[in-house]
Coordinates of C-alpha atoms in Angstrom, one line a residue:
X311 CA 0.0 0.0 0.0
X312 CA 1.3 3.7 -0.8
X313 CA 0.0 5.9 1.1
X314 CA 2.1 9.1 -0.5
X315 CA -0.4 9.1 -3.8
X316 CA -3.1 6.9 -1.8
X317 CA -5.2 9.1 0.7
X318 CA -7.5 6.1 1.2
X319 CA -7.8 2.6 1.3
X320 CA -10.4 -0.1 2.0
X321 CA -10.1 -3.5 4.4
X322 CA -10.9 -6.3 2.5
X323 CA -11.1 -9.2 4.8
X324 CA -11.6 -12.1 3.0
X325 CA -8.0 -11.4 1.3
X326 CA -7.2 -9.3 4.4
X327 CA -5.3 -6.5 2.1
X328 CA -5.9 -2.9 2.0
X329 CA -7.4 -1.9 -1.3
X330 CA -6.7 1.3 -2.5
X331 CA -9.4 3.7 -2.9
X332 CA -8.9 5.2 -6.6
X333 CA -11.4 7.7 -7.0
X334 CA -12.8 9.5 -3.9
X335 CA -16.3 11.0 -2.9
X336 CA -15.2 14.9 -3.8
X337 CA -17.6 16.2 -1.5
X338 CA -16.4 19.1 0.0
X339 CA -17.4 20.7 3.9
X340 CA -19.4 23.9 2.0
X341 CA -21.2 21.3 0.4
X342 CA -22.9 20.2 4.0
X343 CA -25.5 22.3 4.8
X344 CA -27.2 22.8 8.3
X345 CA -24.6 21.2 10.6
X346 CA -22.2 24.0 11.1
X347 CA -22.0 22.6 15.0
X348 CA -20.4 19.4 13.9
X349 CA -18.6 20.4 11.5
X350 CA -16.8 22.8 13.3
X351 CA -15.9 20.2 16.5
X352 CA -15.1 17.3 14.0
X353 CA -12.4 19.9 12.3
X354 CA -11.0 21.2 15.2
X355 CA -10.2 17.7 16.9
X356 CA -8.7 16.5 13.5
X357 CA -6.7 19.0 13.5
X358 CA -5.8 18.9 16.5
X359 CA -4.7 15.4 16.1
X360 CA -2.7 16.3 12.7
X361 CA -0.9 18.4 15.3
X362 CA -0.3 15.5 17.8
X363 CA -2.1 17.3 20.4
X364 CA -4.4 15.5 22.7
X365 CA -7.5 14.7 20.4
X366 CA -10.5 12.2 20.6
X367 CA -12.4 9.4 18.6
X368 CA -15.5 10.3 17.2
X369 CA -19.0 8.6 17.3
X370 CA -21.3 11.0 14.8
X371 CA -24.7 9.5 15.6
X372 CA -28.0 9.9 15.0
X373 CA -30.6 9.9 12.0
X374 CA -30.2 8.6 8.8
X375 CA -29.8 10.9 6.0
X376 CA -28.0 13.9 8.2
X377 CA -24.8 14.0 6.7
X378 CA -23.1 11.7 9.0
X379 CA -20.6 9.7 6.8
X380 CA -20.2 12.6 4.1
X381 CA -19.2 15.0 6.7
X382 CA -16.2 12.4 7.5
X383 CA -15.3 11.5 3.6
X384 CA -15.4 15.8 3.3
X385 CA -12.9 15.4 6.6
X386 CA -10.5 13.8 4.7
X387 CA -10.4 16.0 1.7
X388 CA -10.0 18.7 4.0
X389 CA -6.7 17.6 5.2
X390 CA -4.9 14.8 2.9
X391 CA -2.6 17.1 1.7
X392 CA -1.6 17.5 5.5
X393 CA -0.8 13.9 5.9
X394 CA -4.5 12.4 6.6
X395 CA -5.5 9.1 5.5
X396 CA -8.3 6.8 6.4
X397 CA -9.0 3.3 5.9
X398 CA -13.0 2.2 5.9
X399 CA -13.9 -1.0 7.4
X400 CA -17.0 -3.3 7.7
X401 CA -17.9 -3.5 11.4
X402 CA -17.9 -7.6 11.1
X403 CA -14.2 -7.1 10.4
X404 CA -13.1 -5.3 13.4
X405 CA -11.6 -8.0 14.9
X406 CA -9.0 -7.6 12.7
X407 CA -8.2 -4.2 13.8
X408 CA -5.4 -4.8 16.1
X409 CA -3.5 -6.4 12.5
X410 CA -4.2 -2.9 10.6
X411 CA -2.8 -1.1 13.8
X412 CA 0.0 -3.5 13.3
X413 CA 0.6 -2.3 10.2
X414 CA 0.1 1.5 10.3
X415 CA 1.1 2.5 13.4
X416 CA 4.9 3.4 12.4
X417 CA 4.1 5.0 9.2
X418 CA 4.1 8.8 8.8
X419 CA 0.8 9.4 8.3
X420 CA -2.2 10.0 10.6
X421 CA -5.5 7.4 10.2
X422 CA -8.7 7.8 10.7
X423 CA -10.5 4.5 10.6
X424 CA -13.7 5.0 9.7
X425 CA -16.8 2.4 10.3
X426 CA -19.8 3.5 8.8
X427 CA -23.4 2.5 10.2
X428 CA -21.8 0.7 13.6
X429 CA -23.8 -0.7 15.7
X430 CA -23.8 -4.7 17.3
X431 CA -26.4 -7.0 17.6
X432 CA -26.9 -9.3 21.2
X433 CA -24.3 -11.8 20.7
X434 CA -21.5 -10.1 18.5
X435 CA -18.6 -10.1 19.7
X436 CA -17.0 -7.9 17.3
X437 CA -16.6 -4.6 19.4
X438 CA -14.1 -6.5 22.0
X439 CA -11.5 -5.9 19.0
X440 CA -12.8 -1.9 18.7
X441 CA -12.4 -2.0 22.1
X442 CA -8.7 -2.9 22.4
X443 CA -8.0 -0.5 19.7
X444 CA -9.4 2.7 21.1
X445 CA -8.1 2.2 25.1
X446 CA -5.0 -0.5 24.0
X447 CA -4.8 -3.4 26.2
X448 CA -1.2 -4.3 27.4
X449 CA 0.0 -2.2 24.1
X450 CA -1.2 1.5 24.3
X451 CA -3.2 2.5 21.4
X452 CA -1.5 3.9 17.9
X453 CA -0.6 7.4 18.4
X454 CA -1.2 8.1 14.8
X455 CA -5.0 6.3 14.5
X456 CA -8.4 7.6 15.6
X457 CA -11.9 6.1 15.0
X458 CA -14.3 7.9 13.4
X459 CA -17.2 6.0 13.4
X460 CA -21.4 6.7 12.3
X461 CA -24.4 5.2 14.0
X462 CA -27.7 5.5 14.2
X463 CA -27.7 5.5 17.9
X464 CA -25.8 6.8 20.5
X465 CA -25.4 3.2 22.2
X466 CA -23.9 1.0 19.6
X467 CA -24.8 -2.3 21.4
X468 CA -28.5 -3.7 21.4
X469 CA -30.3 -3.2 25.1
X470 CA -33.3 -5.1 26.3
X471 CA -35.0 -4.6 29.4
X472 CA -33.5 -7.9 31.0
X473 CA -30.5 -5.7 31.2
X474 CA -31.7 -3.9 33.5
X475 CA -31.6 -6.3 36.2
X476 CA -29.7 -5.7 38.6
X477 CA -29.4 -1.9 38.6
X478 CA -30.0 -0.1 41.6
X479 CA -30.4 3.3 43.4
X480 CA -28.2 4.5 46.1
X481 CA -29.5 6.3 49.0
X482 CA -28.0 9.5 47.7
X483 CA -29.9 8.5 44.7
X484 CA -27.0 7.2 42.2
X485 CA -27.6 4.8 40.1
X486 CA -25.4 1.8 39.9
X487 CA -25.9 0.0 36.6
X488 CA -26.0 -3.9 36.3
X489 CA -22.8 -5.6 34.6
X490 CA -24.9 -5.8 31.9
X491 CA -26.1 -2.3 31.3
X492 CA -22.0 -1.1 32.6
X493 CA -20.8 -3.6 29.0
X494 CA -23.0 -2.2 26.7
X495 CA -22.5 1.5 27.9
X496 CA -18.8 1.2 27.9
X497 CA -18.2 1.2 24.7
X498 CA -19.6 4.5 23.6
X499 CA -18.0 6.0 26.6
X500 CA -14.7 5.3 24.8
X501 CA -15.4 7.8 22.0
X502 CA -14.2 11.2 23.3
X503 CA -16.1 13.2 21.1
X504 CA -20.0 12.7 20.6
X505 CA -21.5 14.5 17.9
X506 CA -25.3 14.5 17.5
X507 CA -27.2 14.9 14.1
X508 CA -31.4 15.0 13.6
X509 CA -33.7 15.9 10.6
X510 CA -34.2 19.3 10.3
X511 CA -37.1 21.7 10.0
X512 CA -39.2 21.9 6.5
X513 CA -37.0 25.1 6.5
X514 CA -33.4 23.8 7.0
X515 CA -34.5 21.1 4.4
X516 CA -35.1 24.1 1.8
X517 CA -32.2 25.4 2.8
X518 CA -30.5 22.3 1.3
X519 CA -32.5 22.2 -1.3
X520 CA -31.5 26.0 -2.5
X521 CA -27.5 25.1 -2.4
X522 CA -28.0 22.1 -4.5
X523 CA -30.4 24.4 -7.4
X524 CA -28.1 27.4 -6.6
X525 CA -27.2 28.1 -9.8
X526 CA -30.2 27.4 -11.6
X527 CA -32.3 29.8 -12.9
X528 CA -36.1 28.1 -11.4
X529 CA -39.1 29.5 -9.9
X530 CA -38.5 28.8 -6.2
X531 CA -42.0 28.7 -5.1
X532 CA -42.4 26.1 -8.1
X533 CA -39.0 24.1 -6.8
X534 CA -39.9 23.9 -3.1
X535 CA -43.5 22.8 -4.0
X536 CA -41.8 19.9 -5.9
X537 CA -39.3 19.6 -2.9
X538 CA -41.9 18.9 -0.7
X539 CA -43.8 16.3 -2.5
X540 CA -40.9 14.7 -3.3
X541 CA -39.9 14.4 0.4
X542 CA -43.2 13.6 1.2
X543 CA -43.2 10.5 -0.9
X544 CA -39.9 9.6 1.0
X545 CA -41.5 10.4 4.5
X546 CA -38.0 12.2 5.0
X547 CA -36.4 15.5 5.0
X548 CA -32.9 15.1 5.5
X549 CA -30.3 16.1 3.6
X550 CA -29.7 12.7 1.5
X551 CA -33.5 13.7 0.6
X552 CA -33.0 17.0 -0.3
X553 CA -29.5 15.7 -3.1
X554 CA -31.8 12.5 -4.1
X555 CA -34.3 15.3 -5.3
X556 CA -31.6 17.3 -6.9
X557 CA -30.3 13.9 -8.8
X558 CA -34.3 13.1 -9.8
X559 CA -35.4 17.1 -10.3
X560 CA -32.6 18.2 -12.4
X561 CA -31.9 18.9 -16.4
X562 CA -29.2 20.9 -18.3
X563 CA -32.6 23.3 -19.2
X564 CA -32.1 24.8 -15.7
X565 CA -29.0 26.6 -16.4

């Protein structure tokens, strides 16, 4: 793998190689409308980590369609010329994390490893290897790798109520979780950096809708009527709704 021309590179377990990724998502951070908040806290701990200052791992979690993963692919355009790279891998893969640290951890480069969509299912054992990775075990973690990593919920392993067995409350009213509960929460808790995302307002999703027609000469109240339907047949409206409208809405004519 060369990571001086390759900014990016994909695990492929079954042949356990990273594949380079030839032609990148070009989406750039002006491109992400209506999370200014994240995007401003995701930027500053990257580069504070480019620096080799203290920094955190990111979990960027919550609805689908808010910009989530494109906010860490725009991340990564942002800074590869500064010496960013990221490998992407499938969350049933994790396990082999700990090899990929292997081999990355001396090169001069900083990683983000991204996982998109992670979350486990009762039974998986696949975060124990995410774990080791972002608090080290007997090895300390990688100075030069972070996690970035999108989910749809904040806790990324399945609860049931059965869990909750066992948990009590103090007499000073703290709450002392079952071992259970204490597992399952633990693993969020090693992310440093939370960053929240949720579907906007009808406004904010116009909003999106006006960057992506921005240059298009259209009668607005004509476009946002056809927005709206069109997000209305989706039951959505995020941002993935608003570009999926620009792909289906838009002809050379426009211009």
């Amino acid at each position: 793998m060369k990571w001086k021309k390759n900014y990016a590179a994909i695990y492929r377990a079954k042949k356990e190689l990273l594949k380079p990724v030839k032609h990148l998502d070009k989406i750039k951070l002006d491109e992400l409308v209506g999370i200014d908040t994240q995007k401003d806290a995701i930027i500053e701990n990257t580069k504070r980590f480019l620096k080799g200052l203290p920094s955190n791992n990111v979990l960027l979690w919550g609805a689908r369609g808010t910009g989530k993963s494109s906010l860490i692919k725009a991340i990564l355009n942002k800074f590869k010329k500064d010496g960013l790279r990221l490998i992407e891998i499938d969350r049933d893969d994790l396990d082999d994390l700990i090899e990929i640290s292997d081999l990355i951890r001396e090169k001069p480069y900083k990683f983000i490893i991204f996982c998109d969509d992670l979350s486990f299912e009762e039974g998986e054992k696949g975060y124990k290897g995410l774990k080791r990775i972002l608090e080290g075990s007997i090895e300390a973690p990688a100075s030069n790798i972070k996690i970035y990593a999108t989910s749809n919920r904040r806790h990324l392993i399945t609860e049931y109520q059965k869990d909750n067995e066992g948990t009590k409350i103090g007499n000073n009213g703290e709450i002392h979780y079952s071992d259970s509960v204490e597992e399952k929460i633990s693993l969020s808790d090693r992310f440093g950096l939370w960053l929240s995302f949720y579907h906007g307002t009808q406004d904010d999703y116009l909003k999106v809708v006006d960057f992506y027609f921005k240059d298009c000469e259209i009668d607005k109240e004509e476009l946002y009527k056809e927005a709206l339907r069109f997000a209305q047949l989706r039951a959505s409206k995020s941002a993935r709704t608003a570009k999926q409208f620009y792909n289906t809405y838009f002809n050379k004519e426009m211009k």
